[in-house]
mmCIF file of C-alpha atoms in Angstrom:
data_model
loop_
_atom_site.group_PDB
_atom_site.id
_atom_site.type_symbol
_atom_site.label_atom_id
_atom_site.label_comp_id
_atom_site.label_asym_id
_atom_site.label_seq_id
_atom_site.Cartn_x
_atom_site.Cartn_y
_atom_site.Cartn_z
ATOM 1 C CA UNK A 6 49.438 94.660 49.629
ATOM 2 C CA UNK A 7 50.383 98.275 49.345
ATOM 3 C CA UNK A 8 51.630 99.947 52.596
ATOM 4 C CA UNK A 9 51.499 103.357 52.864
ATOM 5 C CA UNK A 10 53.023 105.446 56.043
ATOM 6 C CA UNK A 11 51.378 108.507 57.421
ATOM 7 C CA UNK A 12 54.023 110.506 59.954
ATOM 8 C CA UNK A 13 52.373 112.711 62.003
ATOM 9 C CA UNK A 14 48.628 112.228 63.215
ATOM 10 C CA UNK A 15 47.690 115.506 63.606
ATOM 11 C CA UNK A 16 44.516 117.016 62.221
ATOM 12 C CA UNK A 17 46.320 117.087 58.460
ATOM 13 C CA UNK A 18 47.873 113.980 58.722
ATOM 14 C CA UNK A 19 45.217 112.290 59.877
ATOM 15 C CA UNK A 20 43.083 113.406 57.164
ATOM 16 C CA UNK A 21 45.245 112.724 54.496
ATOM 17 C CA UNK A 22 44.916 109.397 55.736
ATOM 18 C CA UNK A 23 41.253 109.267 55.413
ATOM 19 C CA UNK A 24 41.596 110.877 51.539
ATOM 20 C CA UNK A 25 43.698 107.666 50.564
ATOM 21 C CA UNK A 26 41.985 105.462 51.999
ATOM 22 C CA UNK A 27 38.459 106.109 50.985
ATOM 23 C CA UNK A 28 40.345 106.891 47.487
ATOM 24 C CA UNK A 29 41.440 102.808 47.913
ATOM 25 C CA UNK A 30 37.725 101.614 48.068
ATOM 26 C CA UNK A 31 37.071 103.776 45.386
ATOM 27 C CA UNK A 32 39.728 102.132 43.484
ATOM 28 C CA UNK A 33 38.903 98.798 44.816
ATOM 29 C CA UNK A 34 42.256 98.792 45.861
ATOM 30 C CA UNK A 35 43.088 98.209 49.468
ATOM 31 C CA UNK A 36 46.275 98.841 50.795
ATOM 32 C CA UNK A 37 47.709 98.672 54.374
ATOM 33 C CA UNK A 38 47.723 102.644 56.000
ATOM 34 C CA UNK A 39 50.003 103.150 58.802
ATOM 35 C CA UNK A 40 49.800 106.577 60.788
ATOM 36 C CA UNK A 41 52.279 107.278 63.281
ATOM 37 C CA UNK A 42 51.500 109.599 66.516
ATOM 38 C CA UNK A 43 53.623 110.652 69.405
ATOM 39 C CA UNK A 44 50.825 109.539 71.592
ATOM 40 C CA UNK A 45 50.172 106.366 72.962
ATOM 41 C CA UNK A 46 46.673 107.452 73.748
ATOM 42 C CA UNK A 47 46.410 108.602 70.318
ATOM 43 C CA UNK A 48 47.793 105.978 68.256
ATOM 44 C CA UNK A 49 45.463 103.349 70.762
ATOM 45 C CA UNK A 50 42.491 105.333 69.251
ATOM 46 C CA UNK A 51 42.827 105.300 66.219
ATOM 47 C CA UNK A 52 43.543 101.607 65.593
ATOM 48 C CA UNK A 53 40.738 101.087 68.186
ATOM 49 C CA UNK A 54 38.083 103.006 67.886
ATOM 50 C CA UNK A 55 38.556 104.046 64.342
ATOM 51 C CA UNK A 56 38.584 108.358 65.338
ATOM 52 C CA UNK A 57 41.023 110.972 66.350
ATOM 53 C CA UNK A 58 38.707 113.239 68.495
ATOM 54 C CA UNK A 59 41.546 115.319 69.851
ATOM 55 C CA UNK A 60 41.647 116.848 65.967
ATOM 56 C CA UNK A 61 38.948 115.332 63.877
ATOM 57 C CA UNK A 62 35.882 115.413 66.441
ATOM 58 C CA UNK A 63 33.275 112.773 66.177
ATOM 59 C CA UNK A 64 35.099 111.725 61.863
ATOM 60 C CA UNK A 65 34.871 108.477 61.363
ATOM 61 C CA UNK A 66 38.030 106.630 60.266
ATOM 62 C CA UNK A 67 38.162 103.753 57.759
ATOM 63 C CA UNK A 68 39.549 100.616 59.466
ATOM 64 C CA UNK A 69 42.325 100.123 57.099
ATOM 65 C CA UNK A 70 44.066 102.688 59.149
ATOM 66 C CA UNK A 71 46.453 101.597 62.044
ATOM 67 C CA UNK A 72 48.198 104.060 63.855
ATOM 68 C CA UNK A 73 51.839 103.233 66.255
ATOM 69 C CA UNK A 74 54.110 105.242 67.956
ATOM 70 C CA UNK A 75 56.837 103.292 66.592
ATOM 71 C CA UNK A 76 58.172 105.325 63.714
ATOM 72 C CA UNK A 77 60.629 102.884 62.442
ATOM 73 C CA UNK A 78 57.446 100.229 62.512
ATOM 74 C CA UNK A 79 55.403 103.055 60.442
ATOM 75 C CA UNK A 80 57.687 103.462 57.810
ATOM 76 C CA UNK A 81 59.587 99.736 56.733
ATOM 77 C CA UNK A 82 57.650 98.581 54.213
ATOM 78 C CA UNK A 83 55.775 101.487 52.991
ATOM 79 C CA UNK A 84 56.112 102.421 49.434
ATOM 80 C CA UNK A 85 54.735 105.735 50.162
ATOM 81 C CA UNK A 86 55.934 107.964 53.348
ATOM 82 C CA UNK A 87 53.337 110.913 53.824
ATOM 83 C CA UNK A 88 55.612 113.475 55.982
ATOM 84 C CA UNK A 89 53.245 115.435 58.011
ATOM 85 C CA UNK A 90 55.370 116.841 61.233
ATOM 86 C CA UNK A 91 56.017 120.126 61.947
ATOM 87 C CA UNK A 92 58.577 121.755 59.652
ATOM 88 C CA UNK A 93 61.357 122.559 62.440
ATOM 89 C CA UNK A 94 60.712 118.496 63.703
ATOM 90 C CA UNK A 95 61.214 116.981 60.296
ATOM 91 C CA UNK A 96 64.889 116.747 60.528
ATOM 92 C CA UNK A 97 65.002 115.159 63.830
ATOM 93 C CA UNK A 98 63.335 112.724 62.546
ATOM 94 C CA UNK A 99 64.892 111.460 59.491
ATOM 95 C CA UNK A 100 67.380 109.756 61.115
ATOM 96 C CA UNK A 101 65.160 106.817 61.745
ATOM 97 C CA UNK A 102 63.270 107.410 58.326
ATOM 98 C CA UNK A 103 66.676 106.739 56.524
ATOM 99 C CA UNK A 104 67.495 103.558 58.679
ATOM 100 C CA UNK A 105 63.833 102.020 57.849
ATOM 101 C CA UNK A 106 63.483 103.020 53.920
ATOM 102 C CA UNK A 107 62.347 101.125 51.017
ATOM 103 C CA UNK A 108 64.878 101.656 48.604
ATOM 104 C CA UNK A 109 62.369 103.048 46.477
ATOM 105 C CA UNK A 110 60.082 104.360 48.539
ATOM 106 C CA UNK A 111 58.584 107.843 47.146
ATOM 107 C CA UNK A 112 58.416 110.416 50.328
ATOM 108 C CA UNK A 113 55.072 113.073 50.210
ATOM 109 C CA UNK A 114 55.709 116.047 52.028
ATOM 110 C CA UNK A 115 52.679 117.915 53.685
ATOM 111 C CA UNK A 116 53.940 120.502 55.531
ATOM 112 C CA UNK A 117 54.012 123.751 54.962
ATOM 113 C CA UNK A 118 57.219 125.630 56.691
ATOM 114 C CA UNK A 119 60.655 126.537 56.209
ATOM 115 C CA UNK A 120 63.655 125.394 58.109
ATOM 116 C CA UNK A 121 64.506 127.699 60.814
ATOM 117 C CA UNK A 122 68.573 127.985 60.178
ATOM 118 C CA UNK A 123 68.754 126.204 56.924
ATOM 119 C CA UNK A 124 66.107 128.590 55.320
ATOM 120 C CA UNK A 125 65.458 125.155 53.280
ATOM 121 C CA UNK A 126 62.379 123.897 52.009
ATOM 122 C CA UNK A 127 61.017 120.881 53.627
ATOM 123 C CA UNK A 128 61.630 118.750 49.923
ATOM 124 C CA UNK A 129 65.000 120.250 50.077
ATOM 125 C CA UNK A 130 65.380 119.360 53.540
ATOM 126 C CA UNK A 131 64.141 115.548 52.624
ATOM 127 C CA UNK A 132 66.475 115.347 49.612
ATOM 128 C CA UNK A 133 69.585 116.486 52.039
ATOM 129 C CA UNK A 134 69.140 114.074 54.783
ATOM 130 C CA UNK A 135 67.788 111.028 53.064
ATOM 131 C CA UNK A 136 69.757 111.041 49.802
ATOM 132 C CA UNK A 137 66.513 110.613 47.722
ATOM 133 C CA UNK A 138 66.744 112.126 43.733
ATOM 134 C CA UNK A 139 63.419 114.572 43.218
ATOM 135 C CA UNK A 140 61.767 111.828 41.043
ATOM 136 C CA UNK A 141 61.176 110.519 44.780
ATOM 137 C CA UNK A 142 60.120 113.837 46.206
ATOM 138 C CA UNK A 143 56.365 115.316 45.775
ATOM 139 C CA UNK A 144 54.636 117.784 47.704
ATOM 140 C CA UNK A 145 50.858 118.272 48.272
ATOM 141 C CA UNK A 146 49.710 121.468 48.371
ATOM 142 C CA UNK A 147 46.503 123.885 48.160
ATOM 143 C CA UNK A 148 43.404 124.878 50.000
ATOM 144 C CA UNK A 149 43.805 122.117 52.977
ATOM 145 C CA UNK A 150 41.640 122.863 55.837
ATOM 146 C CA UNK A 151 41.647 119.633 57.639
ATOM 147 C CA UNK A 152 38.774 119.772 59.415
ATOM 148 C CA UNK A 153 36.369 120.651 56.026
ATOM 149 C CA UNK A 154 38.091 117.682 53.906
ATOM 150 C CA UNK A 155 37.234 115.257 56.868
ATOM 151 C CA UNK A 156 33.871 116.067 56.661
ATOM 152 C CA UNK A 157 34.263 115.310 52.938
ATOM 153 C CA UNK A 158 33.204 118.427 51.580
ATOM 154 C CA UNK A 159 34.889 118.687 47.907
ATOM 155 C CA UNK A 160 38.354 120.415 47.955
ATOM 156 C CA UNK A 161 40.791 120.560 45.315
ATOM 157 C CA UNK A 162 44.487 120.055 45.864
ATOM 158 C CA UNK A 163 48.008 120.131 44.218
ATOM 159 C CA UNK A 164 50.302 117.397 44.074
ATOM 160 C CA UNK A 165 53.908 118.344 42.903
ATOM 161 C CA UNK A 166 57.012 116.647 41.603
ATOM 162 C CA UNK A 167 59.659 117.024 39.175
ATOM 163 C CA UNK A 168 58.565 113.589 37.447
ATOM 164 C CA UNK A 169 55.196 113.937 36.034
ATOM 165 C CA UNK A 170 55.083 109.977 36.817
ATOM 166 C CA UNK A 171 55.873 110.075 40.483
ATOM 167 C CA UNK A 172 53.216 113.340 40.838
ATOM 168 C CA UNK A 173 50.519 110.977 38.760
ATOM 169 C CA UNK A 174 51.095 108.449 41.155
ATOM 170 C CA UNK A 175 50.849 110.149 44.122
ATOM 171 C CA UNK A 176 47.515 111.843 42.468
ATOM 172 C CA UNK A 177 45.733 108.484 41.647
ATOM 173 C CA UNK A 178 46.103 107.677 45.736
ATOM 174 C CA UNK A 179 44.278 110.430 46.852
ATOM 175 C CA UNK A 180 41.789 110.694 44.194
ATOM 176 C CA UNK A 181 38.909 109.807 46.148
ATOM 177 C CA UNK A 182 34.658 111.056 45.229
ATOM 178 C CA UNK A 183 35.668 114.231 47.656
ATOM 179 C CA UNK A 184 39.522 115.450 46.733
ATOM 180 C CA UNK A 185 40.521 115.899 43.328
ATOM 181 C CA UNK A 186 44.128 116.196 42.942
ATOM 182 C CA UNK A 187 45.930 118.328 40.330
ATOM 183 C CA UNK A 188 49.655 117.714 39.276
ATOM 184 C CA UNK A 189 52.115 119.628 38.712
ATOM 185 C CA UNK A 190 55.973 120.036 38.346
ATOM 186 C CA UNK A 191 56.868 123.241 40.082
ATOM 187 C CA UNK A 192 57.858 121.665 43.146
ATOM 188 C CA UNK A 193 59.719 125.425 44.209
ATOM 189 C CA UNK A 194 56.845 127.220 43.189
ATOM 190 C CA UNK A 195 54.476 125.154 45.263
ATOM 191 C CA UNK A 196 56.509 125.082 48.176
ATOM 192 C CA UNK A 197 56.992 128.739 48.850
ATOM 193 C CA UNK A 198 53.179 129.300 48.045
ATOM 194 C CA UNK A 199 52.108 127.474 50.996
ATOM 195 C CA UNK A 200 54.870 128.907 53.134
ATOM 196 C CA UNK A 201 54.084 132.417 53.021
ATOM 197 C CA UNK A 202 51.160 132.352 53.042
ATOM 198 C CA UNK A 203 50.761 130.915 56.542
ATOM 199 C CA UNK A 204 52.818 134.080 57.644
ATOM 200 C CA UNK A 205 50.203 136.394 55.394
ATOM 201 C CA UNK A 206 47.753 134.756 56.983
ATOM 202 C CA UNK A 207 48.632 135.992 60.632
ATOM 203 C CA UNK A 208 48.571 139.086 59.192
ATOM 204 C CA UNK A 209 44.780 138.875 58.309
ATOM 205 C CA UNK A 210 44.399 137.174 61.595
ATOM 206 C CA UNK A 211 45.987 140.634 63.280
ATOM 207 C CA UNK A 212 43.797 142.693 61.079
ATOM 208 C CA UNK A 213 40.712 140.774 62.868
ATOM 209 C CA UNK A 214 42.487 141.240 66.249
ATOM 210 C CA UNK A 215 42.326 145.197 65.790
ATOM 211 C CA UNK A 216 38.622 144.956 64.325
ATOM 212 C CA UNK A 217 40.159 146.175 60.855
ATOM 213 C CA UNK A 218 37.702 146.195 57.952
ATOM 214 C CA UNK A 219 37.653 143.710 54.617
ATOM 215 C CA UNK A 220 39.159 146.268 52.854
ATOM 216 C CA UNK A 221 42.581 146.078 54.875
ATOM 217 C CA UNK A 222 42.271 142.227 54.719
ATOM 218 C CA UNK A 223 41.433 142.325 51.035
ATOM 219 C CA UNK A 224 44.329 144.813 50.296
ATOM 220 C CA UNK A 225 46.726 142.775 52.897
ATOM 221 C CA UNK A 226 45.970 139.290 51.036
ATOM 222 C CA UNK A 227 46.493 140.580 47.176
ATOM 223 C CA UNK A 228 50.005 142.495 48.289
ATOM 224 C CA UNK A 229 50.958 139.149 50.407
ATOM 225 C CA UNK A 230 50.224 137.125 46.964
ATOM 226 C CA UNK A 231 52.844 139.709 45.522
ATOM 227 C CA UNK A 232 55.604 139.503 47.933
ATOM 228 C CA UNK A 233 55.226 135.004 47.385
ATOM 229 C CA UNK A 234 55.155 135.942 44.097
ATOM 230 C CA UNK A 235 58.621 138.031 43.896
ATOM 231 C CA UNK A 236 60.255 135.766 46.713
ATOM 232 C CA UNK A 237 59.195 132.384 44.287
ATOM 233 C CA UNK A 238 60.094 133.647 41.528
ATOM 234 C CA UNK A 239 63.621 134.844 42.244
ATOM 235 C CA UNK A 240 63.813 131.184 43.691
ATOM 236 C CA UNK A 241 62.890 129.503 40.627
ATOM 237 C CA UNK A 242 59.218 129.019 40.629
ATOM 238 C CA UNK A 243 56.756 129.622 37.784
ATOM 239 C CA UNK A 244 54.282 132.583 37.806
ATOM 240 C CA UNK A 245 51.210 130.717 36.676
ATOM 241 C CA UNK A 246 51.803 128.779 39.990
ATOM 242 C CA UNK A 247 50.461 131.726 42.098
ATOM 243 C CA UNK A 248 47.100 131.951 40.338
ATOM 244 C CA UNK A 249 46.256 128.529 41.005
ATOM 245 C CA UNK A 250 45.405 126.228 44.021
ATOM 246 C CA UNK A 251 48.503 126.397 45.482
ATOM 247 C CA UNK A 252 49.316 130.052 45.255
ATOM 248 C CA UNK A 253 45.757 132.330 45.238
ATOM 249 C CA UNK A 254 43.645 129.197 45.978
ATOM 250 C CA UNK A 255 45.588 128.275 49.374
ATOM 251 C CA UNK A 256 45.705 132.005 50.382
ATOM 252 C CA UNK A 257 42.366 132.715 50.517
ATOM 253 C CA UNK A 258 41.319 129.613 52.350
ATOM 254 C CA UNK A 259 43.935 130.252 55.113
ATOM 255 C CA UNK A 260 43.212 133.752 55.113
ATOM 256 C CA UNK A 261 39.494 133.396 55.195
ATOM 257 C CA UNK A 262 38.743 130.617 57.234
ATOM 258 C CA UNK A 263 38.070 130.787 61.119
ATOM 259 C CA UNK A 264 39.431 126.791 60.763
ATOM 260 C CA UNK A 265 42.849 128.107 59.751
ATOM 261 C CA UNK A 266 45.629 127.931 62.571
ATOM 262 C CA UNK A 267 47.592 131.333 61.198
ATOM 263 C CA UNK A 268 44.611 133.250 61.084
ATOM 264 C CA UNK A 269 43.531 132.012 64.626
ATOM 265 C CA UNK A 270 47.072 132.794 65.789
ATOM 266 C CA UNK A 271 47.133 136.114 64.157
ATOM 267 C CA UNK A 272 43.744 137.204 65.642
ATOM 268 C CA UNK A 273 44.834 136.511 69.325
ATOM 269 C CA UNK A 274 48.459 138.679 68.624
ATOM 270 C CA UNK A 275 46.059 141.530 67.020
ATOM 271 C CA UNK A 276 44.291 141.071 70.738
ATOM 272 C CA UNK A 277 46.876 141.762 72.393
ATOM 273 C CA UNK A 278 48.752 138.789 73.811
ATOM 274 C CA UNK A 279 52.573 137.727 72.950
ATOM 275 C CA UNK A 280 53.437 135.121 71.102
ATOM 276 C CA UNK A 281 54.500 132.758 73.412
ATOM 277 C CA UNK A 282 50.406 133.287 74.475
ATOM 278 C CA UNK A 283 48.657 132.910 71.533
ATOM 279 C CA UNK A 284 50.803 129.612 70.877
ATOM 280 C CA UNK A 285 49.561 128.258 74.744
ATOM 281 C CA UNK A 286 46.054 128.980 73.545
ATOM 282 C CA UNK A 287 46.304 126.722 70.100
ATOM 283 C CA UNK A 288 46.052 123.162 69.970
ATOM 284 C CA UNK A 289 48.443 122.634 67.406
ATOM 285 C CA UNK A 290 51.220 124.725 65.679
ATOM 286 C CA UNK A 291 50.364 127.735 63.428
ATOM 287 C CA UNK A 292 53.572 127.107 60.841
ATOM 288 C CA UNK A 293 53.797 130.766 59.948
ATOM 289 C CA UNK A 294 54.622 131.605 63.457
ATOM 290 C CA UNK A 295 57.863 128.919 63.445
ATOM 291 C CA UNK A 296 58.313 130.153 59.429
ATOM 292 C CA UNK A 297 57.820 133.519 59.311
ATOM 293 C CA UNK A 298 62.162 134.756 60.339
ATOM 294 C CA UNK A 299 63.262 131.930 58.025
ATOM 295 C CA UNK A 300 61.242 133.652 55.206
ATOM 296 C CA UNK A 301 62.462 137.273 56.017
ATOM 297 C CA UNK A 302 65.692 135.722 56.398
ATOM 298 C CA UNK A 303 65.717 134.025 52.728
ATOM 299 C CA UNK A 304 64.104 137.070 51.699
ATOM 300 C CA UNK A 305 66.577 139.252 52.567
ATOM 301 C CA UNK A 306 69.205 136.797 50.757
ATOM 302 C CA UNK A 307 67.697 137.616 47.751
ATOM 303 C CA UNK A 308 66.982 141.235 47.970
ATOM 304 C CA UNK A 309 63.442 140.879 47.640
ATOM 305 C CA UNK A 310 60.853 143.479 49.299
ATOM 306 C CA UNK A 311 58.477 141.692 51.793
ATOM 307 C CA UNK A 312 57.452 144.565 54.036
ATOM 308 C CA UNK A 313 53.979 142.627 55.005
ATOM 309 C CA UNK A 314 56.171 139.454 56.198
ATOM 310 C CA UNK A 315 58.911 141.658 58.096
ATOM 311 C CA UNK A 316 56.015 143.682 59.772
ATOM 312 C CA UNK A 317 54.758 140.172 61.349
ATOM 313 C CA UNK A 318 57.904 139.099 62.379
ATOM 314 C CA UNK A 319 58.706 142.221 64.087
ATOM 315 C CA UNK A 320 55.487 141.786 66.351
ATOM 316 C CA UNK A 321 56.297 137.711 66.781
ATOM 317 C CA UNK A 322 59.652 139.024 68.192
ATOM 318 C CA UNK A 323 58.570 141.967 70.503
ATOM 319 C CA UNK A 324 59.972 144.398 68.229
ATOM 320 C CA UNK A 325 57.112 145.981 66.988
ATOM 321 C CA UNK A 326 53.772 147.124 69.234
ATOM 322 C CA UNK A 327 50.869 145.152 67.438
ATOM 323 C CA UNK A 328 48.452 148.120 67.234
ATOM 324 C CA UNK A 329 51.234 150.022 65.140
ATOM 325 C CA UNK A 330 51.247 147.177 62.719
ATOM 326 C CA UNK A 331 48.443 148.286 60.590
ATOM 327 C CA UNK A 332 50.313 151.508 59.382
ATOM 328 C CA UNK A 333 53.077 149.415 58.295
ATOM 329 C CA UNK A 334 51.669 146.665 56.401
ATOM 330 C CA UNK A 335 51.148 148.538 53.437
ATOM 331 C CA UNK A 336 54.513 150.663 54.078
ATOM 332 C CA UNK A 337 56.149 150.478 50.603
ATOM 333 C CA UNK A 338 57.538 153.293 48.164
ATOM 334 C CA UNK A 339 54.986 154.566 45.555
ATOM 335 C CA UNK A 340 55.091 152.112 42.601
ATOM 336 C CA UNK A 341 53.571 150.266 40.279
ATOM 337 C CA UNK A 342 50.822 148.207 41.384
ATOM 338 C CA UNK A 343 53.282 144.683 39.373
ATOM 339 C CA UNK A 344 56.332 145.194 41.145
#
């Protein structure tokens, strides 16, 4: 039997859970699903009573899922570790990862962040601590609201690796009737789509805090796909990345969606409150807010113009008055519309 290790049972990692293993039935395949929480309460729930109500509400869970809070229990065995922490935790806990590892084990990053410090990528920052090549390394990426894909509504999704064969792997696990997986190679690409764009995202979510029109949101989501664009680029990603689901496709679900944390996060700083307030007042963490200096920071490495992403930060640190944000978002030279 296939075991398969889901760190982090939060409303993403939960559900990711629930894609592989109604993708199993499907497949009449049924392999052993192991989610680890922090919680005791949590993890006793989910093994129990087959939910996760904290995140998921009244979804049902398959009862091939287990959860613990034992992470080294979670991930001996597995062939597959699904990484779905927050980005500034994942280090901390790769420690015990490494000690507990199939030697072949492929690792499936979720999370969408950069290392605060490092300015690494979370695949990079896998690859670092664990010693694993990038055949071993995919990411899964797109439009990902939780909460819609629990309810099975039909989402499609990008799953990236340097081997094809890993990425088709990965792909044929999560296939399910619901979530239709798309593969891909540009792992850098990918990556830096669905970091930015949680920090774009509070940017929207500010523009709804100051009861700015669709045409500022509009104009603020096409220049954000710009600035990913020139920062991915420089970095090594591909530009036919950013018109697909994981570049365009992720933006305007986070952007749009009352479900997404960033906007929610951004919408409470465009009210008014700090960031330390907005952060009491959300369940769980809006990446873009822990992301958002590492990007500027990597950014700025690279010479690359990203006056939407610098604006945010600025008002995340106290540096910048939120109602004078507006003026600045779209504070660039005159230019051509491409660069």
């Amino acid at each position: 039997m296939t075991k398969i290790a889901v760190l982090g049972a939060g409303s993403w990692g939960t559900t990711f859970a629930k894609v592989m293993a109604d993708a199993a039935v499907l497949g009449g395949d049924l392999p052993s699903i192991m989610l680890w929480a922090r919680r005791e309460e949590v993890a006793a729930e989910i093994t129990d009573s087959h939910s996760n109500a904290t995140y998921l509400g009244e979804t049902r869970l398959p009862e091939m899922i287990t959860a613990t809070t034992d992470l080294a229990e979670a991930v001996h065995g597995a062939e597959i570790v699904v990484l779905a922490v927050p980005a500034q935790s994942l280090r901390s806990h790769l420690q015990i990862i490494r000690e507990n590892l199939e030697s072949s084990a492929v690792l499936v990053s979720l999370i969408k962040g950069l290392e605060r410090g490092t300015d690494l990528r979370m695949s990079e920052v896998i690859a670092a601590e664990l010693g694993v090549g990038p055949d071993r390394i995919a990411v899964v990426s797109g439009p990902n609201l939780a909460m819609e894909i629990a309810r099975e509504e039909p989402t499609a999704s990008v799953v990236a690796c340097a081997s094809e064969q890993t990425a088709e792997r990965v792909a044929a696990l999560c296939k399910n009737q619901y979530f239709r997986p798309y593969t891909n190679t540009d792992v850098t690409g990918v990556e830096i789509a669905g970091i930015v764009k949680n920090v774009i995202a509070l940017a929207v979510g500010i523009c709804d805090g100051q009861k700015l029109g669709d045409n500022s949101k509009a104009s603020v989501i096409t220049r954000g796909l710009a600035e990913t664009t020139r920062l991915a680029t420089v970095l090594g990603g591909r530009l036919e990345t950013f018109s697909g689901l994981a570049g365009l496709g992720d933006l305007v679900a986070t952007c749009a969606s009352p479900l997404s944390r960033n906007r929610s996060a951004g919408r409470l700083l465009g009210e008014g409150l700090t960031a330390e307030q907005a952060t009491a007042q959300l369940s769980q963490t809006a990446e873009g807010m822990k992301s958002g200096s590492a990007v500027v920071e990597l950014a700025r490495q690279h010479e690359i113009e990203m006056p939407i992403c610098e604006a945010v930060v600025a008002v995340l640190d106290g540096k910048l008055p939120v109602d004078r944000l507006a003026s600045l978002l779209l504070a660039r030279d005159l230019k051509a519309e491409g660069r």
